[in-house]
Coordinates of N, CA and C and ligand atoms in Angstrom, one line a residue:
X1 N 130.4 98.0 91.3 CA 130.2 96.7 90.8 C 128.9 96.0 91.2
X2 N 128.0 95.2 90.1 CA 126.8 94.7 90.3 C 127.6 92.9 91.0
X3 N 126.9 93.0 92.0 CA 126.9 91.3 92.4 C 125.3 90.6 92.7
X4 N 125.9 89.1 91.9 CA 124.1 88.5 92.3 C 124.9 87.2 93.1
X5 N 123.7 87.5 93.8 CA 124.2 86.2 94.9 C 122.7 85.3 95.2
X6 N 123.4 84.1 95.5 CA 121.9 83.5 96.1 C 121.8 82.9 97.3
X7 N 121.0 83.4 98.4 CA 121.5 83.4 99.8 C 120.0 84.2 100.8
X8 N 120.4 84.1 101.8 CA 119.8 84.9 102.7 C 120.4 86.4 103.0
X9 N 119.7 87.2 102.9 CA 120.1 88.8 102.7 C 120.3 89.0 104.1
X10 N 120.2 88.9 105.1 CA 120.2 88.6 106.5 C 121.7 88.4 107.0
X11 N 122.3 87.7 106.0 CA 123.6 87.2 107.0 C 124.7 88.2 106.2
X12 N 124.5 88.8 105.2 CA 125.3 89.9 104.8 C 125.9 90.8 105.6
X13 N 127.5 91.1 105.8 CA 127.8 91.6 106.2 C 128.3 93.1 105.1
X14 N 127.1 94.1 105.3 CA 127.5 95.2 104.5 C 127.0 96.7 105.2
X15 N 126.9 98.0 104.3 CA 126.7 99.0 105.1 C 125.2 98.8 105.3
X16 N 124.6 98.4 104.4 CA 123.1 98.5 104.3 C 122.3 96.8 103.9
X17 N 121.0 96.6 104.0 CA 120.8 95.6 103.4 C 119.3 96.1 103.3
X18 N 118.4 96.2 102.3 CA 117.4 96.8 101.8 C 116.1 95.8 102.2
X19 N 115.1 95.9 102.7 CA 114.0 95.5 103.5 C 112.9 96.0 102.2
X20 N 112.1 94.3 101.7 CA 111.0 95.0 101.1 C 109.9 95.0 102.2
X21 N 109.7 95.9 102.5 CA 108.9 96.8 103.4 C 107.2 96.5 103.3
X22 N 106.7 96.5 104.6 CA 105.1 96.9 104.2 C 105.0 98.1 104.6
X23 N 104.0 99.1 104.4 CA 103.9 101.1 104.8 C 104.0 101.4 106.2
X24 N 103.7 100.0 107.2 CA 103.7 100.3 108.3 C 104.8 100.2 108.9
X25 N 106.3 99.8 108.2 CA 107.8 99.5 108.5 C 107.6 98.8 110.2
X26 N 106.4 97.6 110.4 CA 106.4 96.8 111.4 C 106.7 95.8 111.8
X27 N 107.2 95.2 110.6 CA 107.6 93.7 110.1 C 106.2 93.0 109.0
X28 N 106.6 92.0 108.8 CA 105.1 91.1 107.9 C 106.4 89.6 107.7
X29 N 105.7 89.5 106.4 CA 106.1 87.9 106.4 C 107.6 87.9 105.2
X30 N 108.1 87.2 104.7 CA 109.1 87.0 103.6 C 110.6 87.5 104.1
X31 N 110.7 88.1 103.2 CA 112.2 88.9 103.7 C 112.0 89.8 104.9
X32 N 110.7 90.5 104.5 CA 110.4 91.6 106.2 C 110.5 90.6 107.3
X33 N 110.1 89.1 107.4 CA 110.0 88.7 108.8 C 111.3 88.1 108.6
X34 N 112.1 88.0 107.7 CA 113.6 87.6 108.1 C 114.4 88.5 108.7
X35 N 114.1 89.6 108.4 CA 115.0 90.9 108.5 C 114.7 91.3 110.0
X36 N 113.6 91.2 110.5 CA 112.9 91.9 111.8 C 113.2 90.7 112.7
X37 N 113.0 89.5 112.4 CA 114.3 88.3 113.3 C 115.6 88.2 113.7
X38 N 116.4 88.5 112.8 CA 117.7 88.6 112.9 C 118.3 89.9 113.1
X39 N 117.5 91.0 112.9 CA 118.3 92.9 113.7 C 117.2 92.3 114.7
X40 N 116.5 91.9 115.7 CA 115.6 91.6 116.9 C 114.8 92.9 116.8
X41 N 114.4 92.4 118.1 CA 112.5 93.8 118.6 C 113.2 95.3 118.1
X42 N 114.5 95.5 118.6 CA 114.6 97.1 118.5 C 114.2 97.7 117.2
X43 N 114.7 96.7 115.8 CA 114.2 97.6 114.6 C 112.6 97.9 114.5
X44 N 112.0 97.3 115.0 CA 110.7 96.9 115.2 C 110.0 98.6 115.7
X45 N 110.9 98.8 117.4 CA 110.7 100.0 118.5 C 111.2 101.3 117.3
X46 N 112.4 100.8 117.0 CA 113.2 102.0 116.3 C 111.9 102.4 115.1
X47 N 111.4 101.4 113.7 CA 110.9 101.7 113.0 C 109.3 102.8 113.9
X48 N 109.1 102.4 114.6 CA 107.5 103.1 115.2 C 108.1 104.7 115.5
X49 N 109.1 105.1 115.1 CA 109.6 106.2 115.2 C 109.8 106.8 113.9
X50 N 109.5 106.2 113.2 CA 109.2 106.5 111.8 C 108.1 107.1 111.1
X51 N 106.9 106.5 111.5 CA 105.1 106.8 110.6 C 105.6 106.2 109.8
X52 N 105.8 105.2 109.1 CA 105.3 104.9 108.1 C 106.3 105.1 106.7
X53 N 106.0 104.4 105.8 CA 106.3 105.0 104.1 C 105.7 104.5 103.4
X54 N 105.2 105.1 102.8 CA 104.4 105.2 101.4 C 105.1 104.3 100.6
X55 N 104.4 103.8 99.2 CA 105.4 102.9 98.1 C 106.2 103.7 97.5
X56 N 107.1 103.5 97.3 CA 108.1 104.3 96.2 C 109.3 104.6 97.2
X57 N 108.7 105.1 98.5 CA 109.6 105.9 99.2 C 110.7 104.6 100.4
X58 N 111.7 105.5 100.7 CA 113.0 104.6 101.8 C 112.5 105.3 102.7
X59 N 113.3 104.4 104.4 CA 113.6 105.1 105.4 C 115.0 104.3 106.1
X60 N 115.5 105.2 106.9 CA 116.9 104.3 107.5 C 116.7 103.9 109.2
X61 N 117.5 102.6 109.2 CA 117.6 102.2 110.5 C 118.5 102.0 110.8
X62 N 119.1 101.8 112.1 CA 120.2 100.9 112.4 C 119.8 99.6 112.3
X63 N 121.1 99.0 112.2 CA 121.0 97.2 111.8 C 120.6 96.3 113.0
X64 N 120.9 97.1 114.1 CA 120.9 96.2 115.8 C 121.7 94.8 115.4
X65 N 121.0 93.5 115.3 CA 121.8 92.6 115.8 C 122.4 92.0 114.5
X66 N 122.0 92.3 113.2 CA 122.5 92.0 112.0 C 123.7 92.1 111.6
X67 N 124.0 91.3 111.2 CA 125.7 92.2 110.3 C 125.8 93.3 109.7
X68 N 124.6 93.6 109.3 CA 124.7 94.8 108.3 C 124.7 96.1 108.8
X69 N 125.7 97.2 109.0 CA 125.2 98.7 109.5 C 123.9 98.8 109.7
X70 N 123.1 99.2 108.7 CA 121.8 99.7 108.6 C 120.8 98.8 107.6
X71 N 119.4 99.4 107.8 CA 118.4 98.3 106.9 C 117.5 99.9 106.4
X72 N 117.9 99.9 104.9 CA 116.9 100.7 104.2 C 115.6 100.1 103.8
X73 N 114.4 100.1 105.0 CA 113.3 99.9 104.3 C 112.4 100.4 103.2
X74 N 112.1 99.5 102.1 CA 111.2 100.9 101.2 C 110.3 100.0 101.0
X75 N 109.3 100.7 100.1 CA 107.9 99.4 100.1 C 107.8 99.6 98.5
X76 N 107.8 98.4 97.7 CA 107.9 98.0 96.4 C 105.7 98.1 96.1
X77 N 105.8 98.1 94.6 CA 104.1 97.7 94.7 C 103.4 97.2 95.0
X78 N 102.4 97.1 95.4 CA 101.2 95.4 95.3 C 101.0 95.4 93.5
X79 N 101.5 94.4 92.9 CA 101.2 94.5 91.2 C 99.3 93.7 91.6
X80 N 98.6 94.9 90.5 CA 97.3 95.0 90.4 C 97.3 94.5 88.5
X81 N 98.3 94.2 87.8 CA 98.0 94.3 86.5 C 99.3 94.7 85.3
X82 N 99.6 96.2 86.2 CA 100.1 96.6 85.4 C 99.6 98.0 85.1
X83 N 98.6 98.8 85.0 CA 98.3 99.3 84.4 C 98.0 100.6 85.5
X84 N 99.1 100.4 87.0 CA 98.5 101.1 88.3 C 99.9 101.8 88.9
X85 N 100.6 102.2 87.7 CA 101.7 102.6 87.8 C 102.8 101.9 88.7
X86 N 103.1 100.3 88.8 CA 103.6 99.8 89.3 C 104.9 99.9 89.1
X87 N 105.2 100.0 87.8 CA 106.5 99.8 87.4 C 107.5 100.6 87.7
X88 N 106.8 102.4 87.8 CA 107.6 103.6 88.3 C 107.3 103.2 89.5
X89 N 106.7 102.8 90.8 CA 106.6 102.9 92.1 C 108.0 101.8 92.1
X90 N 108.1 100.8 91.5 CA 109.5 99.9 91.8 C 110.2 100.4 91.2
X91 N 110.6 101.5 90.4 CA 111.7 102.1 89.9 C 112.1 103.1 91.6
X92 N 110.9 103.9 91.8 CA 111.7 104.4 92.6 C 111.8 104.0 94.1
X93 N 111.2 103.1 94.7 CA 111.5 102.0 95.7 C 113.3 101.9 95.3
X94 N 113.4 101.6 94.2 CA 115.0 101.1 94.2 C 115.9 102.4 94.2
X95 N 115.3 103.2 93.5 CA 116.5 104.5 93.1 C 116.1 105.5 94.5
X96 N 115.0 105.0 95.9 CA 115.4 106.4 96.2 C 116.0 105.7 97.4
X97 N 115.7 104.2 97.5 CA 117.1 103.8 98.2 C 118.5 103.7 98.0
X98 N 119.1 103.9 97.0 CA 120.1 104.4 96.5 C 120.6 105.6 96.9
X99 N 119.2 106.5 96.5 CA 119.6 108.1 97.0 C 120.0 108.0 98.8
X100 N 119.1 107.3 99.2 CA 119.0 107.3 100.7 C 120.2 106.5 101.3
X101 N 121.0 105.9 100.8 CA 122.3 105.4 101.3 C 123.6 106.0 100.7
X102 N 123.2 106.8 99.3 CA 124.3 107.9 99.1 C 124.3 109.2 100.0
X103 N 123.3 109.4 100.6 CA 123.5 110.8 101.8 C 123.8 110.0 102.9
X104 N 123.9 108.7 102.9 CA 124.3 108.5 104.6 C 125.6 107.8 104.4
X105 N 126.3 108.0 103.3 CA 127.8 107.4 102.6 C 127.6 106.0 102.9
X106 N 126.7 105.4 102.5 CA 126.7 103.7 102.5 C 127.5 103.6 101.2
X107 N 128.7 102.6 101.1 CA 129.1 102.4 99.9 C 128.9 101.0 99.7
X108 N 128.4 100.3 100.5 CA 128.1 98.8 99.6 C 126.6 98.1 100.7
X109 N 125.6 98.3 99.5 CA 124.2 97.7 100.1 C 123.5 96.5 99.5
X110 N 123.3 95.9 100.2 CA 122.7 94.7 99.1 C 120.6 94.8 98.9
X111 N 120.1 93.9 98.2 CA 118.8 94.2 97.9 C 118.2 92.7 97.6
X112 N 117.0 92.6 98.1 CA 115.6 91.3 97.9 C 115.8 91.8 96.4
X113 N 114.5 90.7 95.9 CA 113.6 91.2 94.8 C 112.5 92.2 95.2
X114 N 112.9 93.1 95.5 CA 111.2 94.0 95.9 C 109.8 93.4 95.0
X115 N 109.0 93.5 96.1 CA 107.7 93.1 95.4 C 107.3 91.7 94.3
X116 N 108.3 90.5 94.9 CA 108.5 89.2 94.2 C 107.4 88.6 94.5
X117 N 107.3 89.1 95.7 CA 106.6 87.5 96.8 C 105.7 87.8 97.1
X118 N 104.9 87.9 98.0 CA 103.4 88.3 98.7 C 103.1 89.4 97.8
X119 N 104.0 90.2 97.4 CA 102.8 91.7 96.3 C 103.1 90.9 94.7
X120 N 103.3 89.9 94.3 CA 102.9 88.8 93.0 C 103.7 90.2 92.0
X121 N 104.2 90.9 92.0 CA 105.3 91.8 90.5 C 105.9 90.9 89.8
X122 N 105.8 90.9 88.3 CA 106.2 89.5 87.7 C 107.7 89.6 87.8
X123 N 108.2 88.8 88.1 CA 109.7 88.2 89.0 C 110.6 89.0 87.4
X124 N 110.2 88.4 86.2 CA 111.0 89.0 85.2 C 111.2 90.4 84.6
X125 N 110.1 91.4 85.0 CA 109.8 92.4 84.6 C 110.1 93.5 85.7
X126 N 110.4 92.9 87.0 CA 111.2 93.4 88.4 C 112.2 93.5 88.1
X127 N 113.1 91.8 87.7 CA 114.8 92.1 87.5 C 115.0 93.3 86.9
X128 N 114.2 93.4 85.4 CA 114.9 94.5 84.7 C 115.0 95.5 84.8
X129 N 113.6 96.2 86.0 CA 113.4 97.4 86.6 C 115.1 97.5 87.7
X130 N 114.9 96.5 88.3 CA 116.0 96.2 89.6 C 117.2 96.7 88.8
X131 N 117.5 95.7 87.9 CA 119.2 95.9 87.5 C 119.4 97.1 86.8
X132 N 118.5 97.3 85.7 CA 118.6 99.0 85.1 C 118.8 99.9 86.0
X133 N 118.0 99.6 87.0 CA 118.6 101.2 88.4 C 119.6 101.1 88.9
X134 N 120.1 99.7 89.2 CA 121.7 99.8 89.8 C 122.8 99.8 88.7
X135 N 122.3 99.6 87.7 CA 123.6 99.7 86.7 C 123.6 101.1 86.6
X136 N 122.4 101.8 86.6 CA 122.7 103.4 86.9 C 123.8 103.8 87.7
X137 N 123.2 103.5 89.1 CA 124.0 103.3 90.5 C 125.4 102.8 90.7
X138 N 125.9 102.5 89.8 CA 126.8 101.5 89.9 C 128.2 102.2 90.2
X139 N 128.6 102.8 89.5 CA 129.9 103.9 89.7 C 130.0 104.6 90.7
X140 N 128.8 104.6 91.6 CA 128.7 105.6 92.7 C 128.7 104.7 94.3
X141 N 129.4 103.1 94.0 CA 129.0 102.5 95.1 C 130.2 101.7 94.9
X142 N 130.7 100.9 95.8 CA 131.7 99.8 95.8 C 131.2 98.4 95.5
X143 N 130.3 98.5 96.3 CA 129.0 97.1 95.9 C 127.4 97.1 95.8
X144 N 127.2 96.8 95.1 CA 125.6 96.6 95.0 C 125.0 95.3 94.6
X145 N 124.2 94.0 95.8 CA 124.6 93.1 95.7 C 123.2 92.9 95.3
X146 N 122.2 92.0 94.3 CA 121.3 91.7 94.5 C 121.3 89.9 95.0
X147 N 120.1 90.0 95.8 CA 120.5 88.4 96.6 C 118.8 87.8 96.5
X148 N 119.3 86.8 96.2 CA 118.3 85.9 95.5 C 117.9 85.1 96.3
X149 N 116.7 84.6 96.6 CA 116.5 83.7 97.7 C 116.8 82.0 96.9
X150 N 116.1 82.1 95.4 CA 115.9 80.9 94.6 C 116.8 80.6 93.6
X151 N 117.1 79.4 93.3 CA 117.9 79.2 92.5 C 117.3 80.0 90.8
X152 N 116.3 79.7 90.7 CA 115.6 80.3 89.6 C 115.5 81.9 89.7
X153 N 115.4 82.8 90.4 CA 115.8 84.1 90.8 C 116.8 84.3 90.1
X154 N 118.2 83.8 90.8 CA 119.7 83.5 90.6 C 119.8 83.3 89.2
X155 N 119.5 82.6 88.3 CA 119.5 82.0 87.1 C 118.7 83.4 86.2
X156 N 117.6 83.9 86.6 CA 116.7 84.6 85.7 C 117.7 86.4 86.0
X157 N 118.2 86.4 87.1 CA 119.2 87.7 87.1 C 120.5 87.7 86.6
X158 N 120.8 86.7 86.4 CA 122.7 86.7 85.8 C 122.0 86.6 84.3
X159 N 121.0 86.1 83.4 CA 120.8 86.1 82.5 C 120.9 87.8 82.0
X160 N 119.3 88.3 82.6 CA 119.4 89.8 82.3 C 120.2 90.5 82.6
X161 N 120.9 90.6 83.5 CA 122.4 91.3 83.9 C 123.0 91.4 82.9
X162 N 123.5 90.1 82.0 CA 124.3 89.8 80.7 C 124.0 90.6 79.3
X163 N 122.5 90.6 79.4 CA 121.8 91.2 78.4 C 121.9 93.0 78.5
X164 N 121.6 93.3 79.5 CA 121.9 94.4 80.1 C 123.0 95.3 79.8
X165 N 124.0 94.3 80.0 CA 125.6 94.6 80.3 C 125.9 94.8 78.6
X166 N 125.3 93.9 77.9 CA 125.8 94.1 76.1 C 125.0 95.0 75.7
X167 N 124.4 95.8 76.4 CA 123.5 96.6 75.1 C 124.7 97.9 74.9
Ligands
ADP201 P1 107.1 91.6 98.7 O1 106.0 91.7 99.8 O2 107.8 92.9 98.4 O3 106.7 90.8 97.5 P2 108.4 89.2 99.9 O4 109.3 89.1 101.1 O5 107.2 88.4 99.9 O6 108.3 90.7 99.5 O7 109.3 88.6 98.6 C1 110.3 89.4 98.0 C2 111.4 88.4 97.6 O8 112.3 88.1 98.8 C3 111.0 87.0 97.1 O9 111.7 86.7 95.9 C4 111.4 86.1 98.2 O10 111.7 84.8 97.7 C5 112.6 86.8 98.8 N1 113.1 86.4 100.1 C6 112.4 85.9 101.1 N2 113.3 85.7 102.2 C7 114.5 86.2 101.8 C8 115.8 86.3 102.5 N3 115.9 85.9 103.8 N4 116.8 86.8 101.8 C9 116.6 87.2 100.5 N5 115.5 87.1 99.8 C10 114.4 86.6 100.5

Protein backbone atom coordinates (compact mmCIF):
# COMPACT_ATOMS: atom_id res chain seq x y z
CA UNK A 1 0.00 0.00 0.00
CA UNK A 2 1.12 3.60 -1.15
CA UNK A 3 0.82 6.21 1.87
CA UNK A 4 1.45 10.06 1.62
CA UNK A 5 2.02 11.76 4.60
CA UNK A 6 2.99 15.22 5.54
CA UNK A 7 5.54 15.31 8.35
CA UNK A 8 9.06 14.82 9.32
CA UNK A 9 10.55 11.52 7.87
CA UNK A 10 12.70 11.44 11.00
CA UNK A 11 10.07 10.57 13.56
CA UNK A 12 8.80 7.51 11.56
CA UNK A 13 8.69 4.57 13.14
CA UNK A 14 9.45 1.89 10.25
CA UNK A 15 12.03 -0.74 8.90
CA UNK A 16 13.67 1.80 6.76
CA UNK A 17 13.44 5.60 6.16
CA UNK A 18 15.30 6.64 2.74
CA UNK A 19 18.00 9.58 3.10
CA UNK A 20 18.35 11.89 -0.05
CA UNK A 21 21.94 11.55 0.11
CA UNK A 22 25.00 13.56 -0.98
CA UNK A 23 27.96 10.85 -2.70
CA UNK A 24 29.90 11.34 0.25
CA UNK A 25 26.92 9.68 2.58
CA UNK A 26 28.44 12.49 5.33
CA UNK A 27 25.50 14.39 6.15
CA UNK A 28 24.69 18.03 4.15
CA UNK A 29 21.78 20.19 4.75
CA UNK A 30 17.63 19.35 4.23
CA UNK A 31 16.53 15.95 5.00
CA UNK A 32 20.34 14.70 5.17
CA UNK A 33 20.97 17.13 8.11
CA UNK A 34 17.64 15.97 9.59
CA UNK A 35 18.30 12.44 9.33
CA UNK A 36 22.21 12.63 10.63
CA UNK A 37 20.65 14.67 13.85
CA UNK A 38 18.23 12.54 14.98
CA UNK A 39 20.11 8.56 14.20
CA UNK A 40 23.26 11.03 16.02
CA UNK A 41 27.37 10.95 15.08
CA UNK A 42 27.39 7.01 14.69
CA UNK A 43 25.46 7.10 11.19
CA UNK A 44 27.93 9.63 10.32
CA UNK A 45 31.26 6.92 11.73
CA UNK A 46 29.13 4.04 10.39
CA UNK A 47 28.48 5.76 6.77
CA UNK A 48 32.73 6.45 6.39
CA UNK A 49 32.66 2.72 6.23
CA UNK A 50 30.99 2.94 3.19
CA UNK A 51 33.19 5.17 0.17
CA UNK A 52 30.77 6.74 -0.94
CA UNK A 53 27.66 6.33 -3.64
CA UNK A 54 27.41 7.43 -6.78
CA UNK A 55 23.80 8.91 -8.07
CA UNK A 56 21.40 6.36 -8.90
CA UNK A 57 22.93 3.97 -6.44
CA UNK A 58 21.63 2.91 -2.23
CA UNK A 59 23.59 1.93 0.62
CA UNK A 60 22.28 0.50 4.14
CA UNK A 61 22.68 1.61 7.69
CA UNK A 62 21.59 1.10 10.92
CA UNK A 63 19.03 3.64 12.24
CA UNK A 64 21.12 4.25 15.76
CA UNK A 65 18.97 6.62 17.64
CA UNK A 66 15.94 6.93 15.20
CA UNK A 67 12.84 5.04 15.23
CA UNK A 68 13.41 3.63 12.12
CA UNK A 69 15.51 0.09 11.81
CA UNK A 70 17.68 1.37 9.14
CA UNK A 71 18.39 4.54 6.75
CA UNK A 72 18.78 3.62 2.98
CA UNK A 73 20.87 6.35 1.65
CA UNK A 74 20.81 7.02 -2.16
CA UNK A 75 21.75 10.13 -3.96
CA UNK A 76 18.91 11.53 -6.38
CA UNK A 77 20.30 14.13 -9.39
CA UNK A 78 21.60 17.56 -9.31
CA UNK A 79 18.69 18.59 -12.24
CA UNK A 80 21.09 20.49 -14.89
CA UNK A 81 18.01 20.91 -17.39
CA UNK A 82 16.91 17.92 -18.17
CA UNK A 83 18.72 16.77 -20.92
CA UNK A 84 21.70 14.97 -18.33
CA UNK A 85 19.88 11.95 -17.87
CA UNK A 86 18.31 13.03 -14.69
CA UNK A 87 15.21 11.47 -14.92
CA UNK A 88 16.69 7.71 -15.15
CA UNK A 89 19.38 8.54 -12.28
CA UNK A 90 15.88 9.34 -9.96
CA UNK A 91 14.23 6.40 -11.38
CA UNK A 92 16.90 4.34 -10.13
CA UNK A 93 17.85 6.23 -6.82
CA UNK A 94 14.21 5.05 -6.02
CA UNK A 95 14.01 1.52 -7.55
CA UNK A 96 17.41 0.38 -6.28
CA UNK A 97 16.35 1.37 -2.95
CA UNK A 98 13.55 -0.73 -3.09
CA UNK A 99 15.84 -3.48 -4.43
CA UNK A 100 18.14 -2.69 -1.40
CA UNK A 101 15.42 -3.09 1.28
CA UNK A 102 13.83 -6.21 -0.51
CA UNK A 103 17.32 -8.20 0.16
CA UNK A 104 17.46 -6.96 3.68
CA UNK A 105 13.43 -7.98 4.11
CA UNK A 106 12.44 -4.37 4.99
CA UNK A 107 8.69 -4.59 4.49
CA UNK A 108 7.67 -0.98 5.20
CA UNK A 109 10.08 2.08 4.22
CA UNK A 110 9.16 5.42 3.91
CA UNK A 111 10.82 8.18 1.35
CA UNK A 112 11.78 12.38 1.00
CA UNK A 113 11.25 13.83 -2.33
CA UNK A 114 14.70 12.94 -3.68
CA UNK A 115 16.35 15.67 -5.35
CA UNK A 116 13.35 18.49 -4.41
CA UNK A 117 15.43 20.79 -2.50
CA UNK A 118 19.09 21.86 -2.82
CA UNK A 119 19.56 19.62 -6.40
CA UNK A 120 16.20 22.09 -7.75
CA UNK A 121 14.42 18.46 -9.83
CA UNK A 122 11.12 19.92 -10.72
CA UNK A 123 9.02 18.90 -7.63
CA UNK A 124 6.23 17.72 -10.35
CA UNK A 125 8.11 15.73 -12.64
CA UNK A 126 9.88 13.82 -9.41
CA UNK A 127 6.35 12.91 -7.97
CA UNK A 128 5.64 10.97 -11.07
CA UNK A 129 9.06 9.39 -11.35
CA UNK A 130 8.65 8.72 -7.37
CA UNK A 131 5.13 7.23 -7.40
CA UNK A 132 5.40 5.25 -10.77
CA UNK A 133 8.32 3.19 -9.03
CA UNK A 134 6.50 2.46 -6.00
CA UNK A 135 3.30 1.60 -7.52
CA UNK A 136 5.63 -0.85 -9.20
CA UNK A 137 6.89 -1.75 -5.73
CA UNK A 138 3.87 -1.85 -4.14
CA UNK A 139 2.73 -5.62 -3.82
CA UNK A 140 6.10 -6.48 -2.67
CA UNK A 141 5.97 -4.28 0.60
CA UNK A 142 3.41 -3.76 3.51
CA UNK A 143 4.09 0.02 3.41
CA UNK A 144 5.67 2.46 1.25
CA UNK A 145 5.17 5.80 2.70
CA UNK A 146 6.04 8.97 0.79
CA UNK A 147 6.39 11.99 3.38
CA UNK A 148 6.15 15.43 2.41
CA UNK A 149 7.68 18.07 4.26
CA UNK A 150 5.04 20.85 2.55
CA UNK A 151 1.70 21.23 2.47
CA UNK A 152 1.96 21.84 -1.34
CA UNK A 153 4.21 18.52 -1.74
CA UNK A 154 1.23 16.83 0.18
CA UNK A 155 -1.37 18.36 -2.17
CA UNK A 156 0.78 17.96 -5.63
CA UNK A 157 1.31 13.86 -4.48
CA UNK A 158 -2.33 12.75 -3.53
CA UNK A 159 -3.22 14.54 -6.83
CA UNK A 160 -0.85 12.39 -9.04
CA UNK A 161 -1.22 9.34 -6.97
CA UNK A 162 -5.11 9.60 -8.09
CA UNK A 163 -4.15 10.12 -11.58
CA UNK A 164 -1.82 7.32 -11.52
CA UNK A 165 -4.10 5.03 -9.64
CA UNK A 166 -6.96 5.56 -12.69
CA UNK A 167 -4.93 4.91 -15.53
P1 LIG B 1 18.06 17.07 -2.35
O1 LIG B 1 19.47 17.54 -2.10
O2 LIG B 1 17.98 15.62 -2.79
O3 LIG B 1 17.30 18.01 -3.23
P2 LIG B 1 16.81 18.17 0.10
O4 LIG B 1 16.96 17.65 1.47
O5 LIG B 1 17.36 19.52 -0.21
O6 LIG B 1 17.39 17.03 -0.89
O7 LIG B 1 15.25 18.18 -0.28
C1 LIG B 1 14.51 17.03 -0.55
C2 LIG B 1 13.11 17.19 0.00
O8 LIG B 1 13.12 16.86 1.40
C3 LIG B 1 12.54 18.60 -0.09
O9 LIG B 1 11.22 18.51 -0.60
C4 LIG B 1 12.50 19.06 1.38
O10 LIG B 1 11.41 19.94 1.61
C5 LIG B 1 12.28 17.76 2.09
N1 LIG B 1 12.62 17.69 3.53
C6 LIG B 1 13.46 18.48 4.24
N2 LIG B 1 13.49 18.06 5.54
C7 LIG B 1 12.64 17.00 5.64
C8 LIG B 1 12.23 16.13 6.70
N3 LIG B 1 12.69 16.28 7.95
N4 LIG B 1 11.31 15.15 6.42
C9 LIG B 1 10.85 14.98 5.17
N5 LIG B 1 11.19 15.76 4.13
C10 LIG B 1 12.08 16.76 4.36
Amino acid sequence: MIEILQGDITRLDVDAIVNAANPSLLGGGGVDGAIHRAAGPQLREYNKTLGGCPPGEARLSPGFNLPARHVISTVGPVWHGGDQGEARILENAYRNSLELALANDIRTIAFPAISTGAYGYPREQAARIALRVMREYEPRFDRIIAVLHSKEDYDLYKRILEEIQGE
